XYZ file of C-alpha atoms in Angstrom:
568
model
C 21.326 -76.003 -24.507
C 18.620 -75.437 -27.118
C 18.733 -72.005 -28.761
C 15.415 -70.149 -28.498
C 14.456 -66.480 -28.740
C 11.260 -64.422 -28.960
C 10.957 -62.285 -32.087
C 8.296 -60.316 -33.911
C 8.089 -62.031 -37.319
C 6.155 -61.055 -40.421
C 3.071 -63.218 -40.804
C 3.910 -63.646 -44.483
C 7.132 -65.434 -43.521
C 5.269 -68.013 -41.440
C 3.397 -71.044 -42.719
C 1.508 -73.929 -41.048
C 3.138 -77.332 -40.720
C 1.583 -79.793 -43.232
C 2.499 -82.619 -40.850
C 0.582 -81.056 -37.957
C -1.455 -83.833 -36.197
C -4.405 -81.497 -35.743
C -6.493 -81.358 -38.913
C -9.756 -79.646 -37.908
C -10.140 -75.926 -37.126
C -13.650 -74.523 -36.636
C -14.065 -71.083 -38.203
C -16.332 -69.980 -35.351
C -13.688 -70.909 -32.740
C -10.980 -69.004 -34.647
C -13.299 -65.985 -34.931
C -13.980 -65.999 -31.179
C -10.249 -66.239 -30.484
C -9.618 -63.313 -32.857
C -12.168 -61.201 -30.917
C -10.381 -62.060 -27.661
C -6.938 -61.181 -29.088
C -8.315 -57.894 -30.436
C -9.438 -56.927 -26.928
C -6.546 -58.123 -24.721
C -3.743 -58.815 -27.173
C -1.802 -62.022 -27.791
C -0.934 -63.297 -24.313
C 1.430 -66.035 -25.464
C 3.691 -66.038 -28.539
C 3.411 -68.859 -31.039
C 6.302 -71.294 -31.413
C 8.014 -71.656 -34.804
C 11.130 -73.310 -36.232
C 13.365 -72.003 -39.024
C 12.973 -73.541 -42.500
C 15.245 -71.795 -44.987
C 14.088 -68.177 -45.223
C 10.681 -69.086 -43.812
C 9.393 -70.291 -40.455
C 7.084 -73.261 -39.816
C 4.584 -73.315 -36.937
C 5.301 -75.821 -34.176
C 2.636 -74.645 -31.683
C -0.037 -71.986 -31.956
C -1.686 -72.452 -35.355
C -5.060 -71.305 -33.942
C -3.467 -68.078 -32.665
C -1.718 -67.668 -36.024
C -5.023 -68.066 -37.914
C -6.775 -65.609 -35.562
C -4.051 -62.978 -36.067
C -4.286 -63.409 -39.850
C -8.038 -62.889 -39.526
C -7.255 -59.573 -37.749
C -4.917 -58.613 -40.648
C -1.881 -58.370 -38.376
C 1.353 -57.789 -40.303
C 3.602 -59.447 -37.706
C 3.222 -61.749 -34.718
C 5.353 -62.495 -31.596
C 7.128 -65.837 -32.065
C 9.350 -68.058 -29.991
C 11.906 -69.457 -32.427
C 13.136 -72.962 -31.591
C 15.584 -75.307 -33.282
C 13.919 -78.765 -33.181
C 14.514 -82.078 -34.946
C 11.631 -83.824 -36.727
C 10.858 -86.267 -33.860
C 10.828 -83.500 -31.255
C 8.572 -81.342 -33.453
C 5.938 -84.058 -33.765
C 6.072 -84.874 -30.059
C 5.654 -81.215 -29.034
C 2.768 -80.697 -31.491
C 0.925 -83.798 -30.371
C 1.253 -83.082 -26.649
C 0.306 -79.416 -27.123
C -2.827 -80.426 -29.031
C -3.775 -83.103 -26.506
C -3.646 -80.623 -23.637
C -6.494 -78.626 -25.222
C -10.044 -79.157 -23.966
C -11.815 -78.989 -27.326
C -9.835 -81.643 -29.183
C -11.954 -83.894 -31.416
C -11.964 -87.451 -29.920
C -10.966 -89.357 -33.079
C -8.179 -86.876 -33.820
C -7.095 -87.123 -30.185
C -7.049 -90.943 -30.405
C -4.908 -90.920 -33.539
C -2.463 -88.492 -31.910
C -2.118 -90.625 -28.770
C -1.558 -93.689 -30.954
C 1.346 -91.834 -32.593
C 2.869 -91.141 -29.154
C 2.559 -94.838 -28.255
C 5.520 -95.607 -30.541
C 7.801 -93.646 -28.185
C 6.141 -93.738 -24.756
C 4.246 -96.167 -22.524
C 0.567 -95.416 -21.770
C 1.598 -94.380 -18.246
C 4.141 -91.877 -19.621
C 1.608 -90.500 -22.098
C -0.930 -90.053 -19.284
C 1.590 -88.047 -17.248
C 2.593 -85.868 -20.207
C -0.957 -84.885 -21.209
C -2.451 -84.703 -17.715
C -4.894 -87.607 -18.102
C -5.356 -90.911 -16.291
C -4.062 -94.216 -17.653
C -7.508 -95.642 -18.421
C -8.333 -92.626 -20.605
C -5.120 -93.170 -22.598
C -5.836 -96.894 -23.072
C -9.350 -96.056 -24.296
C -8.053 -93.496 -26.800
C -5.404 -95.925 -28.077
C -8.151 -98.467 -28.650
C -10.371 -95.805 -30.295
C -7.604 -95.168 -32.842
C -8.207 -98.720 -34.107
C -11.832 -97.930 -35.024
C -12.473 -98.364 -38.749
C -13.240 -95.258 -40.821
C -16.902 -96.179 -41.323
C -17.563 -95.879 -37.578
C -15.275 -92.871 -37.054
C -17.722 -90.791 -39.093
C -20.468 -91.550 -36.545
C -18.158 -90.503 -33.680
C -17.385 -87.197 -35.399
C -21.111 -86.555 -35.937
C -21.709 -87.452 -32.228
C -24.261 -90.112 -33.196
C -21.988 -92.683 -31.571
C -20.744 -92.201 -28.009
C -17.074 -92.635 -27.140
C -17.819 -95.654 -24.941
C -19.725 -97.352 -27.791
C -16.902 -96.558 -30.203
C -14.237 -97.960 -27.858
C -16.260 -101.161 -27.445
C -16.506 -101.623 -31.225
C -12.813 -100.739 -31.665
C -11.948 -103.589 -29.288
C -12.845 -106.047 -32.061
C -10.555 -106.877 -35.007
C -11.061 -104.729 -38.120
C -12.719 -107.550 -40.069
C -15.345 -108.010 -37.345
C -15.924 -104.244 -37.177
C -16.629 -104.305 -40.926
C -19.165 -107.110 -40.427
C -20.989 -105.083 -37.757
C -20.962 -101.979 -39.982
C -22.276 -103.856 -43.009
C -25.016 -105.516 -40.970
C -26.108 -102.175 -39.455
C -26.657 -100.417 -42.807
C -26.240 -96.775 -43.754
C -27.678 -95.160 -40.595
C -26.263 -95.562 -37.102
C -28.348 -97.982 -34.986
C -27.200 -98.016 -31.368
C -29.160 -101.095 -30.289
C -27.995 -103.124 -33.290
C -24.354 -102.275 -32.552
C -24.771 -103.090 -28.849
C -26.367 -106.468 -29.613
C -23.704 -107.274 -32.203
C -20.937 -106.478 -29.679
C -22.621 -108.626 -27.016
C -22.808 -111.551 -29.440
C -19.123 -111.273 -30.349
C -17.681 -110.670 -26.859
C -16.991 -113.611 -24.551
C -16.362 -113.630 -20.814
C -13.099 -115.560 -20.450
C -13.905 -116.397 -16.833
C -16.632 -118.679 -18.254
C -14.471 -120.148 -21.022
C -14.350 -123.974 -21.271
C -10.545 -123.850 -21.571
C -7.662 -122.531 -19.460
C -6.913 -118.975 -20.536
C -3.205 -119.321 -19.703
C -2.786 -122.427 -21.907
C -0.389 -121.444 -24.708
C -0.501 -124.901 -26.330
C -4.252 -125.284 -26.960
C -3.932 -123.406 -30.271
C -0.193 -122.853 -30.511
C -0.200 -120.234 -33.261
C -2.277 -117.769 -31.167
C -0.898 -118.602 -27.723
C -2.471 -117.919 -24.325
C -5.504 -115.659 -23.860
C -3.791 -113.984 -20.909
C -1.252 -112.427 -23.298
C -3.595 -111.794 -26.228
C -4.141 -108.172 -27.384
C -7.828 -108.989 -27.913
C -8.251 -109.787 -24.208
C -9.771 -106.652 -22.646
C -7.472 -106.873 -19.625
C -4.600 -106.154 -22.028
C -6.484 -103.155 -23.438
C -6.532 -101.153 -20.219
C -9.521 -103.002 -18.681
C -11.950 -101.291 -21.044
C -14.779 -103.589 -19.932
C -14.210 -102.941 -16.215
C -11.352 -103.388 -13.776
C -9.969 -106.906 -13.964
C -12.600 -108.052 -16.466
C -11.304 -110.479 -19.102
C -13.402 -110.238 -22.270
C -12.357 -111.861 -25.548
C -13.178 -109.665 -28.553
C -11.927 -111.979 -31.303
C -14.824 -114.365 -31.854
C -13.092 -116.463 -34.527
C -10.181 -117.284 -32.188
C -12.535 -118.006 -29.278
C -14.570 -120.380 -31.500
C -11.382 -122.167 -32.608
C -10.275 -122.702 -29.012
C -13.741 -123.912 -28.047
C -13.744 -126.486 -30.851
C -10.206 -127.640 -30.011
C -11.275 -128.031 -26.372
C -14.194 -130.247 -27.435
C -11.954 -132.370 -29.671
C -9.470 -132.824 -26.803
C -12.351 -133.806 -24.514
C -13.571 -136.385 -27.040
C -10.063 -137.917 -27.197
C -9.957 -138.113 -23.382
C -13.341 -139.823 -22.943
C -12.569 -142.313 -25.736
C -9.254 -143.181 -24.068
C -10.865 -143.554 -20.605
C -13.984 -145.347 -21.860
C -16.274 -142.710 -20.387
C -19.567 -141.495 -21.815
C -19.972 -137.975 -23.238
C -23.521 -136.621 -23.153
C -24.552 -133.311 -24.794
C -26.763 -131.303 -22.471
C -30.118 -131.337 -24.293
C -33.069 -133.596 -24.932
C -34.528 -135.024 -28.116
C -37.272 -132.405 -28.465
C -34.756 -129.574 -28.978
C -32.064 -131.486 -30.875
C -32.743 -129.575 -34.115
C -31.148 -126.283 -33.023
C -27.957 -125.165 -34.772
C -25.646 -125.557 -31.741
C -27.085 -128.972 -30.908
C -26.750 -130.281 -34.469
C -23.157 -129.041 -34.642
C -22.023 -130.882 -31.509
C -23.804 -134.057 -32.627
C -22.027 -133.974 -35.985
C -18.617 -133.424 -34.293
C -19.252 -136.366 -31.949
C -20.348 -138.638 -34.803
C -17.348 -137.677 -36.971
C -15.080 -138.669 -34.100
C -16.661 -142.079 -33.562
C -18.703 -141.463 -30.398
C -21.977 -143.249 -29.758
C -24.715 -140.661 -29.377
C -26.750 -140.550 -26.174
C -28.967 -137.659 -25.077
C -30.247 -136.720 -21.649
C -33.474 -138.620 -22.417
C -31.550 -141.876 -22.742
C -29.641 -141.699 -19.487
C -30.256 -141.823 -15.780
C -27.844 -139.135 -14.541
C -26.555 -138.245 -11.091
C -24.499 -135.081 -10.643
C -22.430 -134.451 -7.531
C -24.671 -132.795 -4.916
C -23.994 -129.158 -4.042
C -24.044 -128.376 -0.332
C -26.632 -125.669 0.445
C -25.662 -122.560 2.440
C -27.565 -119.721 4.068
C -26.038 -117.358 1.499
C -27.151 -119.468 -1.489
C -30.696 -119.588 -0.090
C -30.779 -115.815 0.403
C -29.554 -115.316 -3.181
C -32.177 -117.703 -4.524
C -34.970 -115.909 -2.679
C -33.490 -112.395 -2.942
C -36.920 -111.020 -3.818
C -38.289 -112.125 -0.420
C -37.266 -110.418 2.801
C -36.609 -113.599 4.797
C -35.626 -113.496 8.453
C -32.627 -115.474 9.746
C -35.053 -117.937 11.336
C -36.823 -118.595 8.007
C -33.488 -119.051 6.219
C -32.275 -121.530 8.848
C -35.512 -123.567 8.623
C -35.097 -123.819 4.845
C -31.421 -124.709 5.279
C -32.254 -127.585 7.686
C -34.717 -129.085 5.183
C -32.229 -128.795 2.353
C -29.416 -130.354 4.389
C -31.578 -133.440 4.940
C -32.094 -133.770 1.186
C -28.418 -133.053 0.566
C -27.271 -135.846 2.893
C -29.575 -138.327 1.147
C -28.227 -137.224 -2.250
C -24.594 -137.595 -1.061
C -25.271 -141.173 0.093
C -27.013 -142.051 -3.191
C -24.144 -140.545 -5.204
C -21.519 -142.455 -3.211
C -23.326 -145.774 -3.691
C -24.219 -145.194 -7.367
C -21.309 -147.243 -8.858
C -22.676 -150.330 -7.034
C -25.885 -149.905 -9.033
C -24.294 -149.787 -12.455
C -23.541 -146.055 -12.769
C -20.420 -145.117 -14.724
C -18.329 -141.948 -14.772
C -19.254 -139.598 -17.593
C -19.150 -136.015 -18.755
C -22.022 -133.673 -19.647
C -21.108 -130.920 -22.134
C -23.090 -127.748 -22.848
C -23.619 -127.559 -26.640
C -23.358 -123.769 -26.672
C -20.435 -122.992 -24.337
C -18.706 -126.444 -24.247
C -18.459 -126.051 -20.471
C -18.478 -129.500 -18.847
C -19.553 -131.133 -15.605
C -18.673 -134.584 -14.287
C -21.564 -136.944 -13.549
C -22.440 -140.568 -12.897
C -24.746 -142.093 -15.480
C -26.247 -145.269 -16.872
C -28.552 -146.045 -19.757
C -32.233 -146.177 -18.831
C -33.875 -149.559 -19.247
C -35.791 -149.816 -22.496
C -39.510 -150.493 -22.143
C -42.149 -151.255 -24.709
C -44.216 -148.099 -24.991
C -47.845 -148.406 -23.931
C -49.806 -146.504 -26.566
C -52.695 -145.903 -24.177
C -50.344 -144.444 -21.527
C -48.895 -141.849 -23.893
C -49.997 -138.204 -23.580
C -52.682 -137.296 -26.094
C -50.425 -134.895 -27.991
C -47.947 -137.771 -28.584
C -50.578 -140.204 -29.932
C -51.495 -140.678 -33.543
C -55.128 -139.823 -34.285
C -55.869 -143.469 -35.140
C -54.758 -144.594 -31.668
C -57.071 -142.135 -29.833
C -60.487 -142.843 -28.342
C -63.401 -140.741 -29.700
C -63.168 -138.419 -26.640
C -59.418 -138.037 -27.150
C -59.927 -137.314 -30.849
C -62.312 -134.461 -29.963
C -59.772 -133.074 -27.492
C -56.968 -133.407 -30.062
C -59.055 -131.630 -32.731
C -59.934 -128.776 -30.350
C -56.264 -128.393 -29.364
C -55.285 -128.194 -33.028
C -57.938 -125.545 -33.647
C -56.628 -123.444 -30.737
C -53.151 -123.626 -32.228
C -54.436 -122.681 -35.672
C -56.128 -119.604 -34.174
C -52.868 -118.600 -32.456
C -50.952 -118.820 -35.731
C -53.738 -116.985 -37.562
C -53.730 -114.210 -34.939
C -49.957 -113.887 -35.322
C -50.278 -113.449 -39.076
C -53.216 -111.043 -38.767
C -51.316 -108.862 -36.283
C -48.211 -108.781 -38.484
C -50.294 -107.750 -41.527
C -51.998 -104.944 -39.591
C -48.737 -103.565 -38.163
C -47.037 -103.716 -41.552
C -49.924 -101.731 -43.047
C -49.823 -99.169 -40.179
C -46.082 -98.621 -40.574
C -46.484 -97.965 -44.283
C -49.473 -95.631 -43.761
C -49.573 -91.935 -42.811
C -50.649 -92.785 -39.253
C -47.527 -91.169 -37.744
C -48.399 -87.876 -39.485
C -51.823 -87.666 -37.798
C -52.114 -84.243 -36.133
C -54.773 -85.128 -33.560
C -53.860 -85.202 -29.856
C -53.135 -88.686 -28.547
C -56.301 -90.608 -27.708
C -56.788 -92.476 -24.424
C -56.245 -95.788 -26.227
C -53.000 -94.494 -27.746
C -51.757 -93.351 -24.327
C -52.713 -96.737 -22.862
C -50.778 -98.467 -25.664
C -47.728 -96.285 -25.066
C -47.910 -96.989 -21.322
C -47.683 -100.720 -22.002
C -44.853 -100.129 -24.495
C -42.833 -98.227 -21.891
C -43.763 -100.564 -19.015
C -42.929 -103.813 -20.841
C -39.997 -102.702 -23.034
C -38.180 -100.027 -21.032
C -38.624 -101.019 -17.369
C -36.583 -103.813 -15.839
C -38.253 -106.331 -13.564
C -36.688 -104.519 -10.584
C -38.021 -101.130 -11.706
C -41.508 -102.576 -12.190
C -41.344 -104.021 -8.690
C -39.692 -101.108 -6.860
C -41.272 -98.078 -8.572
C -44.470 -99.345 -10.221
C -45.830 -101.997 -7.867
C -49.543 -102.448 -8.578
C -49.319 -100.113 -11.579
C -51.449 -102.444 -13.735
C -53.860 -103.163 -10.898
C -54.699 -106.646 -9.620
C -53.669 -109.019 -12.435
C -54.371 -112.294 -10.607
C -56.488 -114.777 -12.588
C -56.907 -112.277 -15.440
C -56.048 -112.845 -19.070
C -53.736 -110.373 -20.813
C -56.689 -108.862 -22.657
C -58.523 -108.406 -19.341
C -55.463 -106.718 -17.786
C -55.305 -104.244 -20.688
C -59.057 -103.547 -20.479
C -58.866 -103.054 -16.710
C -55.963 -100.610 -17.101
C -57.850 -98.737 -19.838
C -61.009 -98.531 -17.740
C -59.130 -97.043 -14.755
C -56.729 -94.985 -16.884
C -55.600 -91.527 -15.773
C -53.205 -89.278 -17.653
C -51.027 -89.112 -14.554
C -50.083 -92.788 -15.197
C -48.896 -91.807 -18.670
C -46.928 -88.857 -17.332
C -45.342 -90.900 -14.521
C -44.033 -93.519 -16.953
C -42.668 -90.945 -19.386
C -40.852 -89.068 -16.606
C -39.407 -92.281 -15.185
C -38.154 -93.504 -18.581
C -36.811 -90.050 -19.544
C -34.657 -89.959 -16.413
C -33.067 -93.254 -17.435
C -32.570 -92.459 -21.122
C -30.091 -89.614 -20.673
C -26.481 -90.098 -21.792
C -23.440 -90.137 -19.512
C -19.733 -90.309 -20.248
C -18.608 -87.398 -22.421
C -22.158 -86.216 -23.134
C -23.700 -83.743 -20.715
C -26.205 -80.928 -20.246
C -24.232 -78.541 -22.461
C -23.325 -80.605 -25.522
C -26.119 -83.133 -26.150
C -29.686 -82.489 -27.360
C -31.294 -85.130 -25.116
C -29.387 -84.081 -22.008
C -29.940 -80.338 -22.532
C -33.679 -80.827 -23.024
C -33.979 -83.085 -19.966
C -31.925 -80.740 -17.770
C -34.254 -77.863 -18.690
C -37.346 -80.029 -18.182
C -36.578 -81.141 -14.617
C -35.354 -77.763 -13.343
C -38.856 -76.404 -12.420
C -39.513 -79.495 -10.263
C -36.164 -79.780 -8.495
C -34.867 -76.231 -8.746
C -33.340 -75.967 -5.241
C -31.627 -79.367 -5.439
C -30.212 -78.625 -8.897
C -29.034 -75.170 -7.831
C -27.255 -76.699 -4.813
C -25.314 -79.076 -7.088
C -24.584 -76.270 -9.545
C -23.321 -74.059 -6.735
C -20.957 -76.791 -5.560
C -19.493 -77.200 -9.056
C -19.376 -73.425 -9.586
C -17.359 -73.013 -6.395
C -14.821 -75.583 -7.636
C -14.754 -73.911 -11.060
C -14.093 -70.455 -9.581
C -11.194 -71.779 -7.475
C -9.716 -73.578 -10.484
C -10.041 -70.518 -12.744
C -8.467 -68.336 -10.057
C -5.455 -70.646 -9.938
C -5.367 -70.587 -13.739
C -5.338 -66.781 -13.830
C -2.506 -66.728 -11.303
C -0.472 -69.080 -13.473
C -1.214 -67.043 -16.605
C -0.183 -63.837 -14.832
C 3.083 -65.487 -13.814
C 3.730 -66.627 -17.390
C 2.947 -63.143 -18.714
C 5.541 -61.693 -16.345
C 8.055 -64.276 -17.570
C 7.148 -63.339 -21.130
C 7.837 -59.669 -20.444
C 11.219 -60.601 -19.035
C 12.003 -62.580 -22.194
C 11.051 -59.616 -24.374
C 13.249 -57.258 -22.411
C 16.193 -59.686 -22.379
């Protein structure tokens, strides 16, 4: 049995452990603890281990620092004989059980425990749930550049865990692209671009042979389901974009081999007018390099297998309309008639020269089977072409006037774009933002449109601000703005600000006691909803009182045990 005793040791014979996982100690916290010890005494001895003629702290460095601050000459200590592994384990778990532990430091400590325990065992030892432990393990993989933003609380824990889900090299790319200051929206957009929903992948996620050196996605550490479901329960998100891109390309190359062997057609899913985009050019070059004849959607008459309509699909399509069962059934009957005709046409298509083929999305490489045949070539009738497709020399005088007017309209649009950009650039570089005058009506109108268009979802506009802009039917955008300005009341401005404020607060580990935005908002809404807020506060206070009562009972029991140890 381990030898341990409680002794009063000279503070001068005790020193902190340089290998202690906890690195940060706030002077203010130590000072407050010293005040508490001065009033009620040291309720629990610190734990030390012998080291020659000295003793090294295992647990209780904060209490040790507070007692030194009080100029105590000696301090009650529990002396324990521990090996190096046990010391580290005890220190880490003791630190993790504190409430004020810094998140990055906490993550690094949990990562150290992972070498000896499973996440489930760690969760049990520190009194946390398994998902919390998985998140902290992932947070430990955050690169140093982002850890600084977590420590300064500019970056939330959830944002940090999302970024940490990506390989270090991709984290560095995000950091370099963001610049010196933390930009939440930039980071969020970058993460969205580099995260891929594996349920929508064009390949089988359990295929270990597709790219043999990386294996199956289902076992990959960069699959979120293997990171403690950080993106939601059961959600499979790939966070290694380079690997995902490699598997996508290999899938396309395998598909090309299959269609060449079977003599089928492979058609990229786009038309000639948008063939210049990066994704579209890439897939065309891959197809050409592998000896495929290029056909686009324009060139082919394509039949895809009909999808049978259902009442549920109709309700989803028209979710914004409150249709009765009778209306849904009427629509379903009409669609079933069309569906039956399409099924018959699809079944008889091979008799009319249609061949089996595959349509591939140039962005995702997701495919769909279809029947297709080349459209018959016809000699174009110049006079039947739309005016915008005709050369000026082929137009009649009336068409030339129309073509010239259309070009002038386009020139004005481009000119307006450039003029607006020049004005805004000048405004941003001016001292406009330092103007001390109260906001004008026009400025409030402008801010209303900024909030309405940029911060309200379509559902919020519909559910909470229906008719907010007035009747906009048959009105140009300029007329809508002028109408809103003409009927403007400050209460519109205030309503929008209050609505947006309520949706801009932070959740997670930020609350009404530790975040500027949340504290300010909590104070702002109290006068309006005082009784409701007080009811919630009372409920939480009741739980808190019960918990603290149980805590005091446990402390009292431990103090009695401590007295028995001293008298032993």
